[in-house]
Short mmCIF file of C-alpha atoms and ligand atoms in Angstrom, two decimals:
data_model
loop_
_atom_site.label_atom_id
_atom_site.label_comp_id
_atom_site.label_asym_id
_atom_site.label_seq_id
_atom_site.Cartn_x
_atom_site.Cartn_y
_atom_site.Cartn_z
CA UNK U 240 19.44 261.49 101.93
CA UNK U 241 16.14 260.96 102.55
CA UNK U 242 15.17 258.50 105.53
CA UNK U 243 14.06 254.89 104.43
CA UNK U 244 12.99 253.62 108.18
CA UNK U 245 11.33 256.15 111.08
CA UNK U 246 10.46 254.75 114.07
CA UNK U 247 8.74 257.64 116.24
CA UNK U 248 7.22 258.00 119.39
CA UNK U 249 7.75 254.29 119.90
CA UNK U 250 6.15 252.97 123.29
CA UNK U 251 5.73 249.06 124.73
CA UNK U 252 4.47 248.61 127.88
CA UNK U 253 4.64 245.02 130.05
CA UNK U 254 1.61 245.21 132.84
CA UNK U 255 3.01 248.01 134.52
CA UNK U 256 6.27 248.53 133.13
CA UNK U 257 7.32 250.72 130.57
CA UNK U 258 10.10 248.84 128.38
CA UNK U 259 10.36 250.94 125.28
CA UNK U 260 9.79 254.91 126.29
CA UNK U 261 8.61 257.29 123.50
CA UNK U 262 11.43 255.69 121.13
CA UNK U 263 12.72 257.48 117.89
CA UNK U 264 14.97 256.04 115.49
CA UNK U 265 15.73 257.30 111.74
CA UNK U 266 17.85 254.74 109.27
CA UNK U 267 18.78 255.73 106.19
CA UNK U 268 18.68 253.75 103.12
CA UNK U 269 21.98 251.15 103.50
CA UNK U 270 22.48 252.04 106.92
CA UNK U 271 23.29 249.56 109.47
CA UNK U 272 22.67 250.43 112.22
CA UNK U 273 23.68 249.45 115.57
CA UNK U 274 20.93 249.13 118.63
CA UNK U 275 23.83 249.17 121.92
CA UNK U 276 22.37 248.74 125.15
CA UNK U 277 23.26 246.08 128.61
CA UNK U 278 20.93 243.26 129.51
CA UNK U 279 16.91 244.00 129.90
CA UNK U 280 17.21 247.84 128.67
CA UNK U 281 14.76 246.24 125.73
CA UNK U 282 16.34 246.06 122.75
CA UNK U 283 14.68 242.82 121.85
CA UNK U 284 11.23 244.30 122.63
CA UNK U 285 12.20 247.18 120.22
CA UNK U 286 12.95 244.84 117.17
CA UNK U 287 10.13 242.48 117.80
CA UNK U 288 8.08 245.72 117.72
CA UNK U 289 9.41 246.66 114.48
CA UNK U 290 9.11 243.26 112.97
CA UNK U 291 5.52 243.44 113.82
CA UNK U 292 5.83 240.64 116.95
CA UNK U 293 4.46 242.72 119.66
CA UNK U 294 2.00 245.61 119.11
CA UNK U 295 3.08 249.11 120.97
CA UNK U 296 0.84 251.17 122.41
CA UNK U 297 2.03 254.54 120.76
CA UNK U 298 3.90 255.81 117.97
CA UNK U 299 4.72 255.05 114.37
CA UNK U 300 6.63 253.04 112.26
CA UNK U 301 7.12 253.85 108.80
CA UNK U 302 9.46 252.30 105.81
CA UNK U 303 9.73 254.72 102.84
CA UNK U 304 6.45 256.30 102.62
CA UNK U 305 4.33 253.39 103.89
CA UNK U 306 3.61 253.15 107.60
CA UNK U 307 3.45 249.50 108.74
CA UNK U 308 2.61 250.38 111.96
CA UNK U 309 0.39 253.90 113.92
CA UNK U 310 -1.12 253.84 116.97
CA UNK U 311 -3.20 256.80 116.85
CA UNK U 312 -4.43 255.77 113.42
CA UNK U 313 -4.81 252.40 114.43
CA UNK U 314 -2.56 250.99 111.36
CA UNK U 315 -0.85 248.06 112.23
CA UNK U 316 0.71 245.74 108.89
CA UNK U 317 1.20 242.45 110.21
CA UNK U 318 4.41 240.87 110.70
CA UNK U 319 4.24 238.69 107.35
CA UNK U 320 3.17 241.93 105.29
CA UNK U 321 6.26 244.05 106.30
CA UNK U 322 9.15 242.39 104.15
CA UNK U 323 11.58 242.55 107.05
CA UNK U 324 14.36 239.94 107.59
CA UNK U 325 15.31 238.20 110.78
CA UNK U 326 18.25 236.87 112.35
CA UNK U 327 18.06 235.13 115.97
CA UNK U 328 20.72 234.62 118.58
CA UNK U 329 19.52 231.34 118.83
CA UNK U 330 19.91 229.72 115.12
CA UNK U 331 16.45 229.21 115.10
CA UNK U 332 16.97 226.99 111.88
CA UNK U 333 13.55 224.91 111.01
CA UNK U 334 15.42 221.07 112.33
CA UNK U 335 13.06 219.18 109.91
CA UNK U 336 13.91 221.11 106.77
CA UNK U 337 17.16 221.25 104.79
CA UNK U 338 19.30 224.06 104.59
CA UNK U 339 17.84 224.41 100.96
CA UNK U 340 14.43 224.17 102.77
CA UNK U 341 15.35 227.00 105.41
CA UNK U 342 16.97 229.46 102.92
CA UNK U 343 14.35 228.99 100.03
CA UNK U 344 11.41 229.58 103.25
CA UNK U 345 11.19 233.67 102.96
CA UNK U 346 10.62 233.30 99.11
CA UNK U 347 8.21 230.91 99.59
CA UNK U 348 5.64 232.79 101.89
CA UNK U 349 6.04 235.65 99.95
CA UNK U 350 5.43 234.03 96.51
CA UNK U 351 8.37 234.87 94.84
CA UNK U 352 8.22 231.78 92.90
CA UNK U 353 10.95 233.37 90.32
CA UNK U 354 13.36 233.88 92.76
CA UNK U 355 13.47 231.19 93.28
CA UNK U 356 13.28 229.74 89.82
CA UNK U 357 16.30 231.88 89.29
CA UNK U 358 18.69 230.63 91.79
CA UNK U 359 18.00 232.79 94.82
CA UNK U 360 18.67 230.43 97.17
CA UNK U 361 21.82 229.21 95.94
CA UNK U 362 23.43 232.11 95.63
CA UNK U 363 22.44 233.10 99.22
CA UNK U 364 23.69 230.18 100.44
CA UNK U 365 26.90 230.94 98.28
CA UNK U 366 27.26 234.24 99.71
CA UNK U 367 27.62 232.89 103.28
CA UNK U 368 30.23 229.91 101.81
CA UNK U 369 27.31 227.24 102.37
CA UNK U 370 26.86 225.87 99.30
CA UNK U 371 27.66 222.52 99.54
CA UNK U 372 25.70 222.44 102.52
CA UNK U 373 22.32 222.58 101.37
CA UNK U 374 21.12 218.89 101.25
CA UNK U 375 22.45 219.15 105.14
CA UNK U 376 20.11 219.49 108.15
CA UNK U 377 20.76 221.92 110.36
CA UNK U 378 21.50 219.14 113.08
CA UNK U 379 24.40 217.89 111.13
CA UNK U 380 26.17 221.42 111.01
CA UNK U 381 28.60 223.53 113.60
CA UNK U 382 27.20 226.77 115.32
CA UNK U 383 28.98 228.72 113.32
CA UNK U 384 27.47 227.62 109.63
CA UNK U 385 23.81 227.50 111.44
CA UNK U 386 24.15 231.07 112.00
CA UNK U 387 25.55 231.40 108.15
CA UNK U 388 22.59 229.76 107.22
CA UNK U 389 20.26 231.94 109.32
CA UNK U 390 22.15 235.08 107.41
CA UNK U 391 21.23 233.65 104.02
CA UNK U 392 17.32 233.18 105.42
CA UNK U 393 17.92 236.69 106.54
CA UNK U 394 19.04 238.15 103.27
CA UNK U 395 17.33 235.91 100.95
CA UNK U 396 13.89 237.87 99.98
CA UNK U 397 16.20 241.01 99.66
CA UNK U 398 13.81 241.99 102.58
CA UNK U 399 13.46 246.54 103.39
CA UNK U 400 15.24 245.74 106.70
CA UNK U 401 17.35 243.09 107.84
CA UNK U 402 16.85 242.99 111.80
CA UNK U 403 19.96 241.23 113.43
CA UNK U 404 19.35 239.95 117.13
CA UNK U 405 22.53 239.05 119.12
CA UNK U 406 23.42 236.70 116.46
CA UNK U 407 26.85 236.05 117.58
CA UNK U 408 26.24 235.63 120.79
CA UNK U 409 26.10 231.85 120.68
CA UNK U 410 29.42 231.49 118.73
CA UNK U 411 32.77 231.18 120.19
CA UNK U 412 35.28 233.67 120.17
CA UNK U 413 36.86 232.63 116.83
CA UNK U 414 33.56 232.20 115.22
CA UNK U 415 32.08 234.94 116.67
CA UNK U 416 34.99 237.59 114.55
CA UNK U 417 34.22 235.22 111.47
CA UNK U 418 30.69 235.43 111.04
CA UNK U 419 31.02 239.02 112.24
CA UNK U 420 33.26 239.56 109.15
CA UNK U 421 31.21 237.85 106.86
CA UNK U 422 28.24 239.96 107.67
CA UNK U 423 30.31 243.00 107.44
CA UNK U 424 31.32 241.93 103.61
CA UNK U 425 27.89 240.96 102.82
CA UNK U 426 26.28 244.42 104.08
CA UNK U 427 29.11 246.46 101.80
CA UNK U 428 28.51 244.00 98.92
CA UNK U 429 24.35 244.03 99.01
CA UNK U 430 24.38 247.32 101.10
CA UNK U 431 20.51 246.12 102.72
CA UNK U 432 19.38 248.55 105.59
CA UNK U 433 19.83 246.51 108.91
CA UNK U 434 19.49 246.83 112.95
CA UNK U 435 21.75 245.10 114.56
CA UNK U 436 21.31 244.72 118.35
CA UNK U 437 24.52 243.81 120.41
CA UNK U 438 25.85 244.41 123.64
CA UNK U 439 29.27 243.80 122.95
CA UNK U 440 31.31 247.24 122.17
CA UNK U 441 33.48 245.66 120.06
CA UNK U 442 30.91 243.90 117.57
CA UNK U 443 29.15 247.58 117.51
CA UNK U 444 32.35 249.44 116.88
CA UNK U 445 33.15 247.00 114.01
CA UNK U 446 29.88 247.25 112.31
CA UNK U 447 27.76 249.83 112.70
CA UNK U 448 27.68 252.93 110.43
CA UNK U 449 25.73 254.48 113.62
CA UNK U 450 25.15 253.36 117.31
CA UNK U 451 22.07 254.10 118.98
CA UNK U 452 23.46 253.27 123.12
CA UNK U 453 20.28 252.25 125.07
CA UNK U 454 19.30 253.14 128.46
CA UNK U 455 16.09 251.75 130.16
CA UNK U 456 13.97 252.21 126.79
CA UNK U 457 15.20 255.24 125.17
CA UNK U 458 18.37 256.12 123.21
CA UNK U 459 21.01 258.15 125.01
CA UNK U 460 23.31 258.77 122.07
CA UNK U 461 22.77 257.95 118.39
CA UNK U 462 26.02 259.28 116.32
CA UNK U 463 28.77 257.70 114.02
CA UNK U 464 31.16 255.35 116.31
CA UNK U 465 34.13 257.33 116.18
CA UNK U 466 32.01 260.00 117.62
CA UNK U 467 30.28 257.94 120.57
CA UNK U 468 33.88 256.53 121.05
CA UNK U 469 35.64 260.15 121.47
CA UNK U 470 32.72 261.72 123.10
CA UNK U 471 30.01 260.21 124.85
CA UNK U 472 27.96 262.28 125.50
CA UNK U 473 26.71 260.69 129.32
CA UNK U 474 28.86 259.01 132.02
CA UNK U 475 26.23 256.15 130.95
CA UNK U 476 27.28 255.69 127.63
CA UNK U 477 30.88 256.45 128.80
CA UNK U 478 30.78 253.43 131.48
CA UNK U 479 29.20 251.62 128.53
CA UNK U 480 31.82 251.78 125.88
CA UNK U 481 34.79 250.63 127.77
CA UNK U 482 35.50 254.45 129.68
CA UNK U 483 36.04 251.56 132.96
CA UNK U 484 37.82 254.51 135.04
CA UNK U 485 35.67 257.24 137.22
CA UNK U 486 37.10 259.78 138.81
CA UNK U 487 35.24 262.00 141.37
CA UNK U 488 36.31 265.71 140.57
CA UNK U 489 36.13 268.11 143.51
CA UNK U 490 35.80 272.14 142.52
CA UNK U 491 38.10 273.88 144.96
CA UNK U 492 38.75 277.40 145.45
CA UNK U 493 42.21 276.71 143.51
CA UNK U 494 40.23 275.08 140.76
CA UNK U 495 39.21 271.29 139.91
CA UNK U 496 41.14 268.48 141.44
CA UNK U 497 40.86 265.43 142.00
CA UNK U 498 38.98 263.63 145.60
CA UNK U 499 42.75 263.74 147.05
CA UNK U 500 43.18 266.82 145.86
CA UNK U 501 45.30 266.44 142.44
CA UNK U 502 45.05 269.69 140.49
CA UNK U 503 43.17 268.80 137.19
CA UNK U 504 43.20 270.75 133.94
CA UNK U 505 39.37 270.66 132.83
CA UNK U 506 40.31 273.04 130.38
CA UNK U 507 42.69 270.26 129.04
CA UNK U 508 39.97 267.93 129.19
CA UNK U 509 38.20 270.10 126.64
CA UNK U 510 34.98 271.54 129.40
CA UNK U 511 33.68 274.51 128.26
CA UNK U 512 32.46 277.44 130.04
CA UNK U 513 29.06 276.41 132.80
CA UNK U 514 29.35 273.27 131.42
CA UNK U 515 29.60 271.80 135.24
CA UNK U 516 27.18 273.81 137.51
CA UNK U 517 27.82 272.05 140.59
CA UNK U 518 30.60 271.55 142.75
CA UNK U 519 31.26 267.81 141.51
CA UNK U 520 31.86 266.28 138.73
CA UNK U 521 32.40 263.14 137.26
CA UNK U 522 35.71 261.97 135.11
CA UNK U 523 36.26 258.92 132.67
CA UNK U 524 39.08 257.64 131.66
CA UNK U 525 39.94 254.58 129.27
CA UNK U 526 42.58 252.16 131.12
CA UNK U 527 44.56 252.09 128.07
CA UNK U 528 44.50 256.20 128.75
CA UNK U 529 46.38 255.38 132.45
CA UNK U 530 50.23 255.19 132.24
CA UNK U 531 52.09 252.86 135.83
CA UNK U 532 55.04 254.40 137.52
CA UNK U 533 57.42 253.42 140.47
CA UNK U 534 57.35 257.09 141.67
CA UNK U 535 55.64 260.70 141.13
CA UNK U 536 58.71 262.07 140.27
CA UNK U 537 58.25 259.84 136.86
CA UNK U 538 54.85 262.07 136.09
CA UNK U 539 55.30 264.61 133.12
CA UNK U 540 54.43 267.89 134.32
CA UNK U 541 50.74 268.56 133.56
CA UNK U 542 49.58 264.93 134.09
CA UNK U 543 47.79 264.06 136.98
CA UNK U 544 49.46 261.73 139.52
CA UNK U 545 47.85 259.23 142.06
CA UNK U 546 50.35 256.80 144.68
CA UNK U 547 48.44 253.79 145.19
CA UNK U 548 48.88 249.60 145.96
CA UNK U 549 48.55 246.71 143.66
CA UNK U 550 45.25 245.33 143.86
CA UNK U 551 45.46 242.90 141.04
CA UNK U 552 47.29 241.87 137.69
CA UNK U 553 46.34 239.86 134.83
CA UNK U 554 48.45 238.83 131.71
CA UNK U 555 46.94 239.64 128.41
CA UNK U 556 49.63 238.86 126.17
CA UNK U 557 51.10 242.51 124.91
CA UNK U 558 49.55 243.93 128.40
CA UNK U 559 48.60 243.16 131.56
CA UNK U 560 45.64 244.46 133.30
CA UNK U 561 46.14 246.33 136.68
CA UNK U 562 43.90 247.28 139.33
CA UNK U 563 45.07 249.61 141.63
CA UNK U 564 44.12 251.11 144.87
CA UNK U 565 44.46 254.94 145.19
CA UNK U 566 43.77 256.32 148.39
CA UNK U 567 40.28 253.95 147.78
CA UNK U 568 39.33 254.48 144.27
CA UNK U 569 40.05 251.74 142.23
CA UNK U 570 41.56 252.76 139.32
CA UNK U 571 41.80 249.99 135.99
CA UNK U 572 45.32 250.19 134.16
CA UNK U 573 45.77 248.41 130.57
CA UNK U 574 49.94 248.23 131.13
CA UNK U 575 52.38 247.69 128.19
CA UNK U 576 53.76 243.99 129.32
CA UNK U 577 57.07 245.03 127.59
CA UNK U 578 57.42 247.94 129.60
CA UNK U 579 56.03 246.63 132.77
CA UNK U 580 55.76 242.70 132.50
CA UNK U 581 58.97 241.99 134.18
CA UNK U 582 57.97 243.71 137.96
CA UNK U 583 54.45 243.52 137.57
CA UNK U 584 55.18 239.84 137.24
CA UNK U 585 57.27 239.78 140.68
CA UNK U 586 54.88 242.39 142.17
CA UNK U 587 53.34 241.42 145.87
CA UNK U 588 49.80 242.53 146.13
CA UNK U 589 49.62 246.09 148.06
CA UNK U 590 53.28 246.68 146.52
CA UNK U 591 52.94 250.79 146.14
CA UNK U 592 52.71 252.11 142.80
CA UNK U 593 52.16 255.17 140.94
CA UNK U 594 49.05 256.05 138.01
CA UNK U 595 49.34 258.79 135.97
CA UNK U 596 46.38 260.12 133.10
CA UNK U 597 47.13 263.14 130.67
CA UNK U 598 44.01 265.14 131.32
CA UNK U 599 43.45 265.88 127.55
CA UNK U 600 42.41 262.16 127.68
CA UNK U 601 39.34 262.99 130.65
CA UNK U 602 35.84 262.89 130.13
CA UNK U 603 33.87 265.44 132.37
CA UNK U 604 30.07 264.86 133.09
CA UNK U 605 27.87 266.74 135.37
CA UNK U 606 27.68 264.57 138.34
CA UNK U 607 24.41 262.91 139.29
CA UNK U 608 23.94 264.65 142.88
CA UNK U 609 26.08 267.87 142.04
CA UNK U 610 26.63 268.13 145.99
CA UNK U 611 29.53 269.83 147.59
CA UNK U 612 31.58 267.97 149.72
CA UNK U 613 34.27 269.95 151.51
CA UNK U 614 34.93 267.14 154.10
CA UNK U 615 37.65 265.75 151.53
CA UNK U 616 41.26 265.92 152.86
CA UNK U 617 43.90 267.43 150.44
CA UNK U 618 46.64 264.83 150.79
CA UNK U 619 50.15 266.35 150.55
CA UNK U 620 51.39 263.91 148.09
CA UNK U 621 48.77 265.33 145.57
CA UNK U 622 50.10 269.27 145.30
CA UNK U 623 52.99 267.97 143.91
CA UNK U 624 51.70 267.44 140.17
CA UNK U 625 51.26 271.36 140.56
CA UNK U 626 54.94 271.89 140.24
N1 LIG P 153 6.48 239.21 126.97
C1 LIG P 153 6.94 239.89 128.04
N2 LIG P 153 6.20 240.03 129.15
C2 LIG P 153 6.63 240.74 130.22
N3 LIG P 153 7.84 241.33 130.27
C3 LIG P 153 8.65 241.22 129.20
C4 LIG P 153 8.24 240.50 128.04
N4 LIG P 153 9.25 240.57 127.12
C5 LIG P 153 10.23 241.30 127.70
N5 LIG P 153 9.87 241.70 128.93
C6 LIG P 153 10.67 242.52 129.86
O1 LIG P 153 11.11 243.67 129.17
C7 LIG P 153 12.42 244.03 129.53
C8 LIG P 153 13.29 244.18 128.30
O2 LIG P 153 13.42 242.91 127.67
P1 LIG P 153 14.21 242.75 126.31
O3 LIG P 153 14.16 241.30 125.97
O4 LIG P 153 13.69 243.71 125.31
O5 LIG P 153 15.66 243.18 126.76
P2 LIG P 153 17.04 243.12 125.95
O6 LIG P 153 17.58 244.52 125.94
O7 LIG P 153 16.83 242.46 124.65
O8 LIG P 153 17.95 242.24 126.92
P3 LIG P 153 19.04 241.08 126.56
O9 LIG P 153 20.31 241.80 126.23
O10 LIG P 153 19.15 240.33 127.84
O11 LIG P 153 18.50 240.26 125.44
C9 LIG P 153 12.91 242.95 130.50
O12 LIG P 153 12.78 243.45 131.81
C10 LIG P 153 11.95 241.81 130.26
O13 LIG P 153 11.78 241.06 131.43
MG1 LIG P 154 17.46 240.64 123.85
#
């Protein structure tokens, strides 16, 4: 397939600081696409770029064959010109115009008088189950069919690129998994090309057809979400996508264990060959990948054991979460509440316990410093996961 959107080289400076650092992005026609990163790593910068809201000072940004936007040629389509759609985290919903008036706007700068001559508008609004809302101003609706609203403006011009901005952000929980859904149906149904920028996992998980995780202005990983989920490929985007566990490894004579000395099977854990050149590493673990235990004689041979104290537990309804103190890493523990309710509920805090991972569940990354640290005491009660 041929790529409909390139974004290349893509650099946006602030005074001083670099917020968007030699950026590259390639959609395909339909995609959606998924821009994951935390708080300030300038995802907003990048779509306002793209949108044609902020000029960069280098790279390219081309739809099809047309570039909108080159810095070394000096092209730069303005924002109006680039047939993009928008949709804010904050509604953003014109408060002195109708819904009618809001959805019908798009069509109306652009001139495309027989759209809207031929029902456009109503049938976006239909498509987002706000029909009989479009004599309404936006002050008399909820949250939740503002942002509806702000999907139909989004989608209404059939736009190259629909460019999605935290828009769930605002909405409650219940909401929130609504309008995600609704999105979700209309992208299969119209199949537009979008960017979606989130930094929720879950919303990115549920939607995109790729993730591209962000890290201080460039993309770490771009891949299909199954494939960021099984392997990340940085202890950033590992931290990032719920991986909460992190495990100093230690290389031994012996072979890899764990700070107090556990005996871990990196060959389990799927490393390869010189993959770690140091003598540390780091490990993540999901805390749905941790299994609780009263004792280490309750680890299956293979598994890696740690004894530790209750730090804290909170009911979740089919699990609690557990944080635990081993030998002073904290360790995070999504527990089965059938299994484990009934004690953990009774449980003091500093009561001793007992975590257990399979390693085939580890994630190995080169450790930032790569130092040796042979000061680390091999505890006694680690050898005996050897057995
Ligand atoms: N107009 C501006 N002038 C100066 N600095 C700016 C400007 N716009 C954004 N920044 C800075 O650029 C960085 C990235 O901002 P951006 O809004 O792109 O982040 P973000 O990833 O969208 O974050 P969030 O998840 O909080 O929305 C921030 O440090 C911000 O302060
Ligand atoms: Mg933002």
């Amino acid at each position: 397939m041929t790529s409909q959107f390139r974004v290349s080289n893509l650099t946006k400076t602030f005074g001083s600081n670099t917020i968007v650092d030699q950026l590259d992005l390639d959609i395909q026609d339909g995609e959606f696409l998924v821009l994951l990163g935390p708080s300030g790593c300038g995802k907003t910068t990048t779509l306002r770029c793209i949108a044609g809201l902020e000029t960069p000072e280098g790279g390219s940004i081309t739809f099809k064959d047309h570039t909108v936007f080159d810095a070394s040629s000096r092209i730069n389509v303005p924002a109006y010109k680039r047939n993009i759609g928008m949709v804010f985290q904050s509604y953003a919903l014109w408060p002195n115009m109708t819904v009618r008036e809001n959805i019908r706007y798009p069509l109306k700068v652009r001139g495309m008088k027989s759209a809207i001559a031929a029902g456009q508008v109503e049938t976006a609004a239909g498509m987002v189950d706000c029909g009989a809302l479009l004599d309404r101003y936006p002050s008399q609706l909820s949250g939740g069919q503002q942002q509806r609203v702000a999907v139909a403006r989004g989608l209404v011009a059939q736009p190259d690129l629909v460019l999605f901005d935290e828009p769930l952000s605002n909405l409650d929980a219940r909401l929130r998994d609504q309008v995600r859904s609704q999105i979700h149906q209309l992208h299969q149904r119209l199949g537009f090309t979008a960017v979606f920028v989130t930094h929720d996992q879950a919303e990115a998980f549920a939607l995109g057809d790729r993730l591209a995780i962000m890290k201080a202005g460039k993309i770490e990983q771009y891949d299909t979400p199954e494939r960021v989920y099984e392997t990340p490929s940085s202890d950033y985007v590992a931290a990032f996508i719920g991986m909460a566990n992190r495990l100093e490894l230690v290389r031994r004579h012996e072979g890899w264990t764990t700070r107090a000395g556990a005996p871990v099977d990196l060959d389990a854990a799927g490393v390869q060959g010189d993959y770690i050149s140091g003598d540390t590493a780091l490990g993540r673990l999901r805390p749905d990948d941790l299994a609780l235990h009263h004792s280490l004689d309750e680890v299956r041979a293979g598994d890696v054991g740690f004894v530790g104290d209750l730090v804290t537990s909170e009911y979740g309804g089919r699990y609690f979460d557990v944080t635990v103190d081993a030998g002073g890493e904290q360790l995070f523990v999504r527990a089965d509440a059938e299994l484990h309710g009934r004690w953990l509920r009774g449980a003091a805090i500093g009561s001793p316990l007992v975590v257990s991972f399979s390693p085939t569940k580890l994630r190995v990354f080169p450790h930032p410093d790569g130092h040796v640290d042979l000061q680390v005491p091999v505890l006694a009660q680690a050898a005996r996961s050897e057995a």
